[in-house]
Each structure stands twice: as C-alpha cells, then as structure tokens.
Coordinates of C-alpha atoms in Angstrom, one line a residue:
Chain A
M463 CA 31.0 147.5 103.0
H464 CA 31.9 143.9 102.2
I465 CA 35.6 143.3 101.9
A466 CA 37.3 140.0 101.1
V467 CA 41.0 139.6 102.0
A468 CA 42.6 137.3 99.4
S469 CA 46.0 136.4 97.9
G470 CA 47.3 134.0 95.4
K471 CA 50.2 132.9 97.6
G472 CA 49.7 131.4 101.0
G473 CA 51.3 132.9 104.0
T474 CA 51.3 136.6 102.8
G475 CA 49.4 137.9 105.8
K476 CA 45.7 137.7 104.9
T477 CA 44.6 136.6 108.4
L478 CA 47.0 139.2 109.9
L479 CA 45.3 142.0 107.9
A480 CA 41.7 140.7 108.3
T481 CA 41.8 140.2 112.0
N482 CA 43.5 143.5 112.7
L483 CA 41.2 145.4 110.4
A484 CA 38.2 143.8 112.1
K485 CA 39.5 144.8 115.5
Y486 CA 40.3 148.3 114.3
W487 CA 36.8 148.8 112.9
S488 CA 35.1 147.5 116.0
G489 CA 37.4 149.8 118.1
M490 CA 36.1 152.8 116.1
G491 CA 32.6 151.9 116.9
N492 CA 31.7 150.4 113.5
S493 CA 29.8 147.2 113.4
A494 CA 32.1 144.5 112.2
T495 CA 31.5 140.9 111.1
Y496 CA 34.5 138.7 110.6
I497 CA 34.0 135.6 108.5
D498 CA 36.7 133.0 108.4
A499 CA 36.2 131.4 105.0
D500 CA 39.5 129.6 104.9
A501 CA 37.7 126.4 105.9
E502 CA 40.6 124.0 105.3
E503 CA 42.8 125.9 107.8
P504 CA 40.9 128.6 109.6
N505 CA 43.2 130.7 111.9
G506 CA 41.2 133.8 112.7
H507 CA 39.9 132.5 116.0
L508 CA 43.6 132.3 117.3
F509 CA 43.8 136.1 117.2
L510 CA 40.3 137.2 117.8
A511 CA 39.7 134.7 120.6
P512 CA 36.0 134.7 120.2
K513 CA 33.5 133.4 122.7
I514 CA 31.7 130.8 120.6
Q515 CA 27.9 131.0 121.2
S516 CA 26.7 128.3 118.8
Q517 CA 27.8 125.9 116.2
K518 CA 26.0 124.1 113.4
R519 CA 27.0 121.2 111.3
F520 CA 27.1 121.9 107.6
S521 CA 25.9 119.3 105.1
V522 CA 25.8 118.7 101.4
K523 CA 23.3 116.6 99.5
V524 CA 24.2 113.2 98.3
P525 CA 22.1 110.7 96.5
T526 CA 20.4 107.8 98.2
L527 CA 18.2 105.0 96.9
K528 CA 14.6 104.8 97.9
D529 CA 13.9 101.3 99.1
G530 CA 12.7 98.9 96.5
K531 CA 12.3 101.4 93.7
C532 CA 15.4 100.6 91.6
N533 CA 14.7 98.8 88.4
G534 CA 18.3 98.6 87.2
H535 CA 18.1 101.3 84.4
K536 CA 21.5 102.7 85.4
K537 CA 20.5 106.1 84.2
C538 CA 21.9 107.6 87.4
Q539 CA 25.4 106.3 86.6
E540 CA 25.0 107.5 83.0
A541 CA 23.9 110.9 84.0
C542 CA 26.7 111.5 86.6
A543 CA 29.4 113.8 85.1
F544 CA 31.7 113.0 88.0
N545 CA 31.7 109.2 88.1
A546 CA 30.4 109.5 91.6
I547 CA 27.7 106.9 91.4
L548 CA 27.9 103.3 90.5
A549 CA 24.7 101.4 89.7
L550 CA 24.7 97.8 90.7
K551 CA 21.8 95.3 90.7
G552 CA 19.1 97.2 92.7
E553 CA 21.8 99.2 94.6
I554 CA 23.8 102.3 94.2
V555 CA 27.3 103.0 95.4
V556 CA 28.1 106.7 95.9
F557 CA 31.6 108.0 96.0
N558 CA 31.1 110.9 98.3
E559 CA 34.4 112.6 97.6
L560 CA 33.5 112.9 93.9
C561 CA 29.8 113.9 94.3
H562 CA 29.1 117.5 93.4
S563 CA 25.5 117.5 94.8
C564 CA 24.2 118.6 91.5
G565 CA 21.0 116.4 91.5
A566 CA 21.4 115.1 87.9
C567 CA 21.0 111.5 89.1
V568 CA 17.8 112.4 90.8
I569 CA 16.4 113.9 87.6
A570 CA 17.7 111.1 85.4
C571 CA 16.1 108.2 87.2
P572 CA 13.0 107.1 85.4
E573 CA 11.6 105.4 88.5
N574 CA 12.1 108.4 90.7
A575 CA 14.1 106.1 92.8
I576 CA 16.8 108.5 93.9
G577 CA 16.4 110.8 96.7
E578 CA 18.9 112.9 98.6
T579 CA 20.2 112.9 102.0
D580 CA 22.4 115.2 104.0
R581 CA 26.0 114.4 104.5
E582 CA 28.0 116.5 107.0
I583 CA 31.3 117.9 105.8
G584 CA 32.1 120.6 108.3
T585 CA 31.1 123.0 111.0
I586 CA 30.1 126.7 111.1
A587 CA 30.7 128.4 114.4
F588 CA 29.1 131.7 115.6
G589 CA 30.4 133.9 118.3
K590 CA 31.6 137.3 119.5
A591 CA 35.0 138.7 119.9
G592 CA 34.4 141.8 121.9
A593 CA 32.2 143.8 119.6
I594 CA 33.1 141.8 116.5
E595 CA 30.6 139.3 115.2
F596 CA 32.6 136.2 114.5
I597 CA 31.7 133.4 112.1
S598 CA 34.1 130.6 111.1
A599 CA 33.8 127.5 108.9
T600 CA 35.9 124.4 109.5
L601 CA 36.1 121.5 107.0
D602 CA 36.2 118.0 108.6
V603 CA 39.7 116.5 108.1
G604 CA 39.4 113.8 105.4
E605 CA 36.8 115.7 103.3
A606 CA 38.0 116.5 99.8
R607 CA 35.7 119.3 98.6
V608 CA 35.7 122.5 100.6
T609 CA 33.9 124.9 98.2
P610 CA 30.3 124.1 99.2
L611 CA 31.2 124.9 102.9
I612 CA 32.8 128.2 101.9
E613 CA 29.8 129.1 99.8
G614 CA 27.6 128.3 102.8
V615 CA 29.5 130.5 105.3
V616 CA 29.9 133.4 102.9
D617 CA 26.2 133.3 102.0
L618 CA 25.4 134.1 105.7
A619 CA 26.7 137.6 105.0
Q620 CA 24.0 138.3 102.4
N621 CA 21.5 139.4 105.1
M622 CA 24.0 141.2 107.2
T623 CA 24.4 144.9 107.6
G624 CA 27.5 146.8 108.7
N625 CA 31.1 146.0 107.7
I626 CA 31.8 142.5 106.6
L627 CA 35.3 141.1 106.4
V628 CA 35.8 137.8 104.7
D629 CA 39.2 136.1 105.4
A630 CA 39.6 134.0 102.2
P631 CA 41.7 130.9 101.6
P632 CA 44.9 131.3 99.4
G633 CA 44.8 130.6 95.7
T634 CA 42.6 131.5 92.9
S635 CA 40.6 128.4 92.2
C636 CA 37.0 127.6 93.0
S637 CA 37.5 127.8 96.8
A638 CA 39.0 131.3 96.7
M639 CA 36.3 132.4 94.2
A640 CA 33.5 131.2 96.5
A641 CA 35.0 133.2 99.4
T642 CA 35.3 136.4 97.4
E643 CA 32.4 136.4 94.9
N644 CA 30.1 138.5 97.1
A645 CA 32.6 141.1 98.1
D646 CA 32.5 144.8 97.1
L647 CA 36.2 144.9 97.0
L648 CA 39.1 142.4 97.2
L649 CA 42.0 143.4 99.4
L650 CA 44.9 141.4 97.9
V651 CA 47.8 140.8 100.3
T652 CA 51.2 140.1 98.7
E653 CA 54.9 140.0 99.5
P654 CA 57.7 141.5 97.4
T655 CA 59.2 138.3 96.2
P656 CA 59.0 136.5 92.8
F657 CA 56.5 134.0 94.4
G658 CA 54.4 136.9 95.7
L659 CA 54.3 138.7 92.4
H660 CA 53.6 135.5 90.3
D661 CA 50.7 134.7 92.5
L662 CA 49.5 138.3 92.8
R663 CA 49.0 138.3 89.1
L664 CA 46.8 135.3 89.4
A665 CA 44.8 136.9 92.2
V666 CA 44.4 140.1 90.1
G667 CA 43.2 137.9 87.3
M668 CA 40.6 136.3 89.6
G669 CA 39.5 139.7 90.8
R670 CA 39.0 140.9 87.2
V671 CA 37.0 137.8 86.3
L672 CA 34.7 138.5 89.2
G673 CA 34.5 142.2 88.2
K674 CA 35.6 143.3 91.7
K675 CA 37.2 146.5 92.8
L676 CA 40.8 145.8 93.8
A677 CA 43.2 147.1 96.4
A678 CA 46.5 145.7 97.6
V679 CA 48.7 145.5 100.6
I680 CA 52.4 144.6 100.4
N681 CA 53.4 142.8 103.6
R682 CA 57.1 142.5 104.7
S683 CA 57.6 145.3 102.2
D684 CA 61.3 145.8 102.9
L685 CA 62.2 142.1 102.4
G686 CA 62.4 141.7 98.6
D687 CA 62.3 143.8 95.5
D688 CA 60.0 146.6 94.1
K689 CA 58.5 144.6 91.3
A690 CA 55.1 144.1 93.1
K691 CA 54.8 147.8 93.6
L692 CA 55.6 148.6 90.0
Y693 CA 53.2 145.9 88.9
L694 CA 50.4 147.4 91.0
E695 CA 51.1 150.9 89.6
A696 CA 51.1 149.6 86.0
E697 CA 47.7 147.9 86.7
R698 CA 46.4 150.9 88.5
I699 CA 45.5 148.9 91.6
P700 CA 45.6 151.1 94.7
L701 CA 48.3 150.2 97.1
V702 CA 46.6 150.9 100.4
A703 CA 49.3 149.8 102.8
E704 CA 53.0 148.8 102.8
I705 CA 53.9 147.0 106.0
P706 CA 57.6 146.6 106.6
F707 CA 58.9 143.6 108.5
D708 CA 58.9 144.4 112.2
R709 CA 60.0 141.7 114.6
R710 CA 57.3 143.0 117.0
I711 CA 54.5 142.1 114.5
A712 CA 56.0 138.6 114.2
T713 CA 56.2 138.4 118.0
A714 CA 52.6 139.5 118.4
Y715 CA 51.5 137.0 115.8
A716 CA 53.5 134.2 117.5
N717 CA 51.8 135.1 120.8
S718 CA 48.3 135.1 119.2
K719 CA 48.0 138.8 119.8
L720 CA 46.6 141.5 117.5
A721 CA 49.4 143.8 116.4
V722 CA 46.9 146.7 116.1
D723 CA 46.6 146.5 119.9
E724 CA 50.4 146.4 120.5
I725 CA 52.2 148.5 117.9
G726 CA 51.4 152.2 117.4
W727 CA 52.8 152.6 113.8
F728 CA 50.9 149.4 112.7
Q729 CA 47.6 150.8 114.1
E730 CA 48.2 154.0 112.2
S731 CA 48.8 151.9 109.0
I732 CA 45.6 150.0 109.5
A733 CA 43.7 153.2 110.2
A734 CA 44.9 154.7 107.0
L735 CA 44.1 151.5 105.1
A736 CA 40.6 151.5 106.6
D737 CA 40.1 155.1 105.5
R738 CA 41.2 154.3 102.0
L739 CA 38.8 151.4 101.8
V740 CA 35.9 153.7 102.6
V741 CA 36.9 156.0 99.8
L742 CA 37.4 153.1 97.4
T743 CA 34.1 151.4 98.1
G744 CA 32.4 154.8 98.0
E745 CA 30.6 154.1 101.3
E746 CA 30.5 155.1 104.8
S747 CA 30.3 152.0 107.0
Chain B
M675 CA 61.7 104.4 93.0
K676 CA 60.4 106.5 95.9
E677 CA 58.0 109.5 96.1
L678 CA 58.5 112.2 98.7
V679 CA 55.7 114.8 99.2
V680 CA 56.3 118.1 101.0
L681 CA 53.2 119.5 102.7
S682 CA 52.5 122.0 105.4
G683 CA 48.8 122.6 106.2
K684 CA 49.4 126.4 106.5
G685 CA 50.5 128.3 103.4
G686 CA 53.7 130.2 103.3
T687 CA 55.8 128.0 105.7
G688 CA 58.5 127.5 103.1
K689 CA 57.6 124.3 101.3
T690 CA 58.8 125.4 97.8
S691 CA 62.1 126.9 99.1
V692 CA 62.7 123.8 101.0
V693 CA 61.9 121.5 98.1
A694 CA 64.2 123.5 95.8
S695 CA 67.0 123.3 98.5
F696 CA 66.5 119.5 98.8
A697 CA 66.7 119.2 95.0
K698 CA 70.0 121.1 95.0
L699 CA 71.5 118.9 97.7
A700 CA 70.2 115.5 96.4
E701 CA 72.8 113.1 95.1
Q702 CA 70.1 110.8 93.9
S703 CA 68.7 111.2 90.4
L704 CA 65.5 113.1 90.7
V705 CA 62.2 114.0 89.0
L706 CA 60.5 117.0 90.4
G707 CA 56.8 117.8 90.5
D708 CA 54.9 120.9 91.6
C709 CA 51.5 119.8 92.9
D710 CA 50.5 123.3 94.1
V711 CA 48.7 123.8 90.8
D712 CA 46.7 126.7 92.1
A713 CA 49.9 128.9 92.7
A714 CA 52.8 126.9 91.3
N715 CA 56.1 128.5 92.3
L716 CA 58.7 125.8 92.1
A717 CA 59.6 126.6 88.5
L718 CA 60.6 130.1 89.6
L719 CA 63.4 128.6 91.7
L720 CA 64.5 126.0 89.2
P721 CA 65.2 127.7 86.0
G722 CA 65.2 125.9 82.6
E723 CA 63.4 125.8 79.3
D724 CA 59.9 124.3 79.3
Q725 CA 60.3 121.6 76.7
R726 CA 56.7 120.5 76.6
K727 CA 53.5 122.4 77.1
E728 CA 50.1 120.6 77.1
P729 CA 46.6 121.8 77.6
F730 CA 44.7 120.1 80.4
F731 CA 41.1 119.3 80.0
A732 CA 38.7 118.1 82.7
G733 CA 34.9 118.2 82.8
Q734 CA 32.7 120.3 80.5
K735 CA 30.9 123.5 80.4
A736 CA 27.3 124.0 79.2
R737 CA 26.4 126.1 76.2
I738 CA 22.8 127.0 75.4
Q739 CA 21.9 127.5 71.7
I740 CA 20.1 130.7 71.3
G741 CA 18.1 129.4 68.3
R742 CA 16.5 126.6 70.3
C743 CA 16.0 128.3 73.6
T744 CA 12.5 129.4 74.5
Q745 CA 13.5 130.9 77.9
C746 CA 11.2 128.5 79.7
G747 CA 13.6 128.8 82.7
E748 CA 13.7 125.1 83.6
C749 CA 17.5 125.1 83.4
V750 CA 17.7 128.2 85.7
E751 CA 15.6 126.4 88.3
T752 CA 17.6 123.2 88.0
C753 CA 21.1 124.6 88.1
R754 CA 22.3 124.5 91.7
Y755 CA 25.3 126.7 91.0
G756 CA 23.5 129.8 89.8
A757 CA 25.4 129.5 86.5
I758 CA 22.5 130.3 84.1
Q759 CA 20.8 133.6 83.5
E760 CA 18.5 135.1 81.0
E761 CA 20.3 137.1 78.4
G762 CA 18.7 138.7 75.4
S763 CA 16.4 136.1 73.8
G764 CA 18.2 133.2 75.3
M765 CA 20.1 132.0 78.3
R766 CA 23.7 132.6 79.2
V767 CA 25.9 130.1 81.1
D768 CA 28.6 131.7 83.2
P769 CA 31.6 129.3 82.6
F770 CA 33.1 130.3 86.0
F771 CA 30.1 129.0 87.9
C772 CA 29.1 126.1 85.6
E773 CA 30.3 122.8 87.1
G774 CA 29.5 120.7 84.0
C775 CA 27.0 118.5 85.8
R776 CA 24.7 118.4 82.8
A777 CA 21.6 118.5 85.0
C778 CA 20.3 121.4 82.9
S779 CA 20.4 119.3 79.7
L780 CA 18.2 116.7 81.4
V781 CA 15.4 119.2 81.9
C782 CA 15.6 121.3 78.7
P783 CA 12.5 120.6 76.7
E784 CA 14.1 122.0 73.5
D785 CA 17.3 120.0 73.6
A786 CA 19.1 123.4 73.4
I787 CA 22.0 122.6 75.7
T788 CA 25.3 121.2 74.5
F789 CA 28.7 120.8 76.2
V790 CA 32.2 121.8 75.5
E791 CA 35.3 120.2 76.9
N792 CA 36.7 122.4 79.6
R793 CA 40.2 123.5 79.2
C794 CA 41.1 124.1 82.8
G795 CA 44.9 124.3 82.9
T796 CA 48.2 123.8 81.3
I797 CA 51.0 121.3 82.1
Y798 CA 54.6 121.9 81.4
E799 CA 57.7 119.7 81.4
R800 CA 61.1 121.4 82.0
I801 CA 64.6 120.2 82.2
T802 CA 66.4 121.7 85.1
S803 CA 69.9 121.1 86.4
E804 CA 68.3 119.1 89.3
G805 CA 66.3 116.9 87.0
P806 CA 63.1 117.0 85.0
L807 CA 60.4 119.2 86.5
V808 CA 56.7 118.8 85.8
H809 CA 54.7 121.9 86.7
A810 CA 51.2 123.0 85.9
E811 CA 48.8 126.0 86.2
L812 CA 45.2 125.6 87.0
G813 CA 43.0 128.3 85.4
I814 CA 41.4 131.0 87.5
A815 CA 38.2 129.9 89.2
Q816 CA 38.7 126.3 88.1
D817 CA 37.6 123.2 89.9
N818 CA 39.4 120.0 89.0
S819 CA 42.6 120.8 90.9
G820 CA 42.7 117.2 92.1
K821 CA 42.6 115.9 88.6
L822 CA 45.4 118.2 87.5
V823 CA 47.5 117.2 90.4
T824 CA 47.0 113.5 89.5
R825 CA 48.1 114.2 85.9
V826 CA 51.2 116.0 87.2
R827 CA 52.0 113.0 89.3
Q828 CA 51.4 110.6 86.4
K829 CA 53.9 112.5 84.3
T830 CA 56.5 112.5 87.0
R831 CA 56.2 108.7 87.3
F832 CA 56.5 108.4 83.5
L833 CA 59.6 110.6 83.5
A834 CA 61.1 108.7 86.4
E835 CA 60.8 105.5 84.5
E836 CA 62.2 107.0 81.4
H837 CA 65.2 108.5 83.3
Q838 CA 65.6 105.7 85.7
A839 CA 65.3 108.2 88.6
D840 CA 65.7 107.1 92.2
L841 CA 63.3 109.7 93.6
I842 CA 60.2 111.8 92.8
L843 CA 60.2 114.9 94.8
L844 CA 56.8 116.7 95.0
D845 CA 56.1 120.3 96.2
G846 CA 52.6 120.0 97.7
P847 CA 49.7 122.5 98.0
P848 CA 48.6 124.1 101.3
G849 CA 45.4 123.0 103.0
I850 CA 43.9 119.6 103.5
G851 CA 41.4 119.4 100.6
C852 CA 41.3 117.5 97.3
P853 CA 44.6 118.8 95.8
V854 CA 46.3 117.6 98.9
H855 CA 44.6 114.2 98.8
A856 CA 45.7 113.9 95.2
S857 CA 49.3 114.8 96.1
V858 CA 49.7 112.1 98.8
G859 CA 48.1 108.9 97.5
G860 CA 50.8 106.3 97.2
A861 CA 53.6 108.5 98.5
S862 CA 56.5 106.7 100.2
L863 CA 57.0 109.5 102.7
V864 CA 55.6 112.9 103.7
V865 CA 57.7 115.8 105.0
L866 CA 55.7 118.6 106.7
V867 CA 57.3 122.0 106.8
T868 CA 55.8 124.0 109.6
E869 CA 56.5 127.2 111.5
P870 CA 56.4 127.8 115.3
T871 CA 53.4 130.1 115.4
P872 CA 49.9 129.4 116.6
S873 CA 48.6 129.3 113.0
G874 CA 51.4 127.0 112.0
I875 CA 50.7 124.6 114.8
H876 CA 46.9 124.7 114.4
D877 CA 47.2 123.8 110.8
L878 CA 50.0 121.2 111.4
I879 CA 47.6 119.3 113.6
R880 CA 45.0 119.1 110.8
I881 CA 47.5 118.0 108.2
L882 CA 48.9 115.4 110.6
D883 CA 45.4 114.1 111.2
L884 CA 45.0 113.8 107.4
C885 CA 48.3 112.0 107.1
Q886 CA 47.2 109.5 109.8
H887 CA 43.9 109.1 108.0
F888 CA 45.9 108.1 104.9
N889 CA 48.3 106.0 106.9
L890 CA 51.3 108.0 105.7
K891 CA 54.7 108.1 107.4
S892 CA 55.4 111.8 108.3
L893 CA 58.5 113.7 109.2
V894 CA 58.3 117.3 110.5
V895 CA 60.7 120.2 109.8
V896 CA 60.3 123.4 111.7
N897 CA 61.1 126.4 109.5
K898 CA 61.9 129.8 111.0
L899 CA 62.7 127.7 114.1
D900 CA 64.0 130.4 116.4
I901 CA 61.2 132.9 116.2
N902 CA 59.5 131.4 119.2
K903 CA 61.2 128.7 121.4
S904 CA 58.2 127.6 123.4
L905 CA 56.2 127.1 120.2
S906 CA 59.0 125.2 118.5
D907 CA 58.9 122.9 121.5
K908 CA 55.1 122.7 121.1
V909 CA 55.6 121.6 117.5
L910 CA 57.8 118.7 118.6
Q911 CA 55.2 117.7 121.2
V912 CA 52.4 117.8 118.6
A913 CA 54.4 115.8 116.1
K914 CA 55.1 113.1 118.6
Q915 CA 51.5 112.9 119.7
K916 CA 50.5 112.3 116.1
D917 CA 53.2 109.7 115.5
A918 CA 55.2 112.0 113.2
I919 CA 59.0 112.3 113.5
P920 CA 60.6 115.7 114.0
I921 CA 63.8 115.8 112.0
G922 CA 65.2 119.3 112.7
G923 CA 64.7 122.9 112.1
I924 CA 65.8 125.8 109.9
P925 CA 66.5 129.2 111.5
F926 CA 64.7 132.4 110.5
H927 CA 67.0 134.6 108.4
P928 CA 65.8 138.0 107.0
D929 CA 68.1 137.4 104.0
V930 CA 66.1 134.5 102.8
P931 CA 63.3 136.5 101.1
R932 CA 66.0 138.8 99.8
A933 CA 67.9 135.8 98.3
L934 CA 64.6 134.5 96.8
A935 CA 64.0 137.9 95.3
R936 CA 67.5 137.6 93.6
G937 CA 66.5 134.2 92.3
E938 CA 68.9 132.4 94.7
L939 CA 68.1 129.5 96.9
P940 CA 68.0 129.9 100.7
I941 CA 70.9 127.4 101.0
A942 CA 73.1 130.0 99.4
I943 CA 73.1 131.5 103.0
P944 CA 75.6 129.4 105.0
E945 CA 73.6 129.4 108.2
I946 CA 70.6 128.0 106.3
R947 CA 72.7 125.5 104.4
R948 CA 74.1 124.2 107.7
A949 CA 70.6 123.5 108.9
V950 CA 69.2 121.9 105.7
V951 CA 72.0 119.5 105.0
P952 CA 71.5 117.3 108.1
I953 CA 67.7 117.4 107.5
W954 CA 68.1 116.1 104.0
K955 CA 70.5 113.4 105.2
Q956 CA 67.9 112.2 107.7
I957 CA 65.2 112.1 105.0
G958 CA 67.5 110.1 102.9
K959 CA 67.8 107.5 105.7
F960 CA 64.0 107.2 105.9
L961 CA 63.6 106.9 102.2
F962 CA 66.4 104.5 101.2

C-alpha cells in the first residue's frame, strides 16, 4: 500500500507518525519504503538515522540560447506565461525562479534557437535505516520552487513494491498535492485546536479533489477541544488513532528517538493504526 | 514605517500565536498581514468582521473546445504536467494539474485551446482591535502562493499608509520556498520562532541560511524553551554562528493549546506573558 501522511497545519506530527509507522512496519517483517517529500524542511532522517548509500542531484529544465541562432523575434518572451524570459538583442535573460520548465519558449521560437539545459535545484538521497528503504529530497536553500523536486522523489515510488510511506509537506497547495497525488490513502494528522480544525478542513478538501481514501489521526488529543473529532465523524473519515500528549513522546522526539521503540502504549496505538490502514486500503502489505 | 516578518522554517513552532501576542502587546499603531496563505490562521486569533473580500486571480487554465478538437494528441504529448487526457470525443484539461503555460496552444493544429483567468484565492481585509488585518486563502492545489503573498503585502502597505501606522507585522509561512521569499523581500527585520528539538534546529539552520542569502537581520525566539535544555543551548549556538541574535524564550505550557482552543491568546497565561513582554520590548529596540 502507498500511504501519504499529510496535514493542513504544520507541526501536527506528520513526521512523528510517518517515521514511527515505517519503523513498526519494518519491525513486523513488512517491506517498507519511507520517502521524505517535505523537501523544504525534511526531518525524517533525524529519527530514522539512515545510512545514506547514494545521492543524486535533481535538476529542472531551463531555456538556453543556441549560439548564433537568435534572430530577435522575441517569440520566446511573448510565449512565456510566467515572465521568466526576457528577449534582448540576440540574447535571452532567464529568471530561473519564475521558470516553470514548460518548454513553451522552445516551441515558440521560429528559428529553433532555444534549447534546454539542466539546472540543479536539490538533492535526492537513498539509504537504508535498518530494514527500511529510505529516500529523501532536499531543496537547495535559495530555490523558490519545490514542487518539481517533490514530484521527482515521489515518482520514484511508482516502480516500487511493498509498503510505501510518503511524508508530505504541510499545506494543501501544489507542493502537498505533488507529494500525495500517487497515494492510495491520505493519513491526515491534526491537533484538536481551532488552527488544527481549520487546516484539517483544507486537507480534507485536497484529499477529496484528489479522490483519495482518507483517514485521520488526532495528535496531542487531550490538549484542546472535541471539534476535530466531531468534524471527522460528520465527514465519515475514519479516526485511526488518538494520541494523547505524553511527555515521553516529546522527550523521545527531542532526543531524535522513535517513540515506537520507547513507549509501549504508543507502539500499541501504531500497531492498531497499521491494522486499520490495511483494512481501509483493502490490501495485505 | 517598518515591516517585521515572523518565520520559523519548521511548521508548528508557534509563529501565529506569537504574532497575535505581539499584536496585543504593541503600543505602536499596527497593520497585520497573514502571509501563510496556504493555511492562514491569524484571523482565528484576532476576531473581527471582514470588511472587504476580493477574489485573487493569477495565471490561466487551458480549455479545449470540443467542437474543434480532433483528438490528434499533440497537446497531450506537449503538456509536461500530465494535465490533458482524452475524454469522449475531445480532450479534458485537469485544472488541478494545468499550470497555464500555454504550450499546448502553440501546438494545437485546430486552434481549439483557449484560456480562462485562474481564480486561485481570496483576500480579506478585517478590522481588529489590534489594527487592520489582511489575510488570504489560497485555493486547494493552487500554485501562485508567492503572488498571493505579494498581494497581501501590497495591501498591508497601502493600509499602513492610509492609517499612518508605525509597523506592519507579518505572520509568515513555514518552509523556505517561494511564499517565504515573497514574505521577506524588503522586510526591516525577521523574527524566527523555533523550538529546541532536532527538527526545529535542523529547519532553523535552513531558514537562517535563507535570511543570510537575502541579507536580512534576524532575531531568534525559542518557543517551548524548557522541553530540552541542551537543545535550547544548541539553538543559541546555531543562531550566533549564523549572525542571528537570540532574544529570549517562551516556556512550554500545556495550557497554551487549551487557551487557543478557547479562543484566548497564550499571553492570557501569566507565565507566558512574563516571557513574551521582554521579548517584544527587545524587538521594539531593534525596530525603532
């Protein structure tokens, strides 16, 4: 099964859930691949402590002028929907942070004077954390657009078998969509506060737009109100775990440890959650 | 007129609660802006009537006219986002994947592709007891967060002029990507709210690198300060290494989320207020 752990709000506990679930699966003898798709701020490696075996740089295409071929038509500038290319006399200036790598300028040039070159925006790392296959994407600091990198790392899961767990970035815009679009089920992590509920609604909206099965976890479930729970019931979204605040979880987290290794009741919650996911996705792993 | 942006790197460190607390304590006249357009929460803490509501448009979405389409498939091959698929006797563009690049229209032999302006969000203006608040919602699956953030900031500047405000206080988004870039350009000062955890520190380093990249003066506040002393010390070290100035910390208190659930600000809790007041005073010194 392919699960993406998402939320509207940041800081609800996506990485906590994703890393502990991956560890639990692998401990049960199931093959598990953990993909850290929160490429702006990836944190999974802090808890899974993978041995990195290889890394590759990830690039996007940007336009480049073939020497001597520009005849000053400026069709490239006209065609660009993002104001990313400026046509000067015999030269082009490309604003990399605006370029969407769409190729319109290449098509538009009547002289076939525009080619494409690779521009690096981040790194994808591959490794193993015990029995867990670990893949992580990291955006270079200073880069504006993260979505192509997230698409790139999540696409790697297409050819994989076994359980896949994608740790998504917060939010519901294009970066979160890219991280979750290939999943069988979205596991939405929320907290029982007005912020948590407000952003959970957005996350549910995203899940519905993507046509995904949904399940939810309420983290720090005893610190707030019951509105999230009522909302989930009304929306018929299965609540697969409620995790009360436990200082020991916070301590494990602060010490880069996996709570599932340290705390008995938490391991049981994760086990129950894992079982429910099997039922909800209609699969054995 | 100054602009202060509150960022964090990591999500969930307490930016919004801290911004609302600062707004409550500020003696200066303020305009507030919520730049976390993906998951805007500041309006939940600063009640008031939304006086204005405006749709936000950015970019376009492709539409393929069924009457003209011959299903030649050129558009499908050209689209790099997988947004076009055969449907019935024509082609369907999925608006959630279409990026409005118009490359498809360049290759369509039948001139069957038109474009519609993309409504990608809504911007609101509200009067709160702390000052005018500009907040916005980006639509689900939308790109263009940077543009919407820029529009929010334009409106805060306009309102600040109108109201002769001393300070624009901005609640920033998490991460380091384009909405963050759009939040910081031209800011007078950045305050980073972090937490003493490995994730908080890892992400703080990246946002500090970004602030250095943009040449922005940065102050650091450690939220949930007492959950791990050695990591709180690490935060201070990291801040100094990156030329940022630590200006204090706010203790962890389990009543904070409960207060938020009741619609109260964290500074309603005396221990929290005692920590935030001197932090705000320090910020004032850097700003004015």
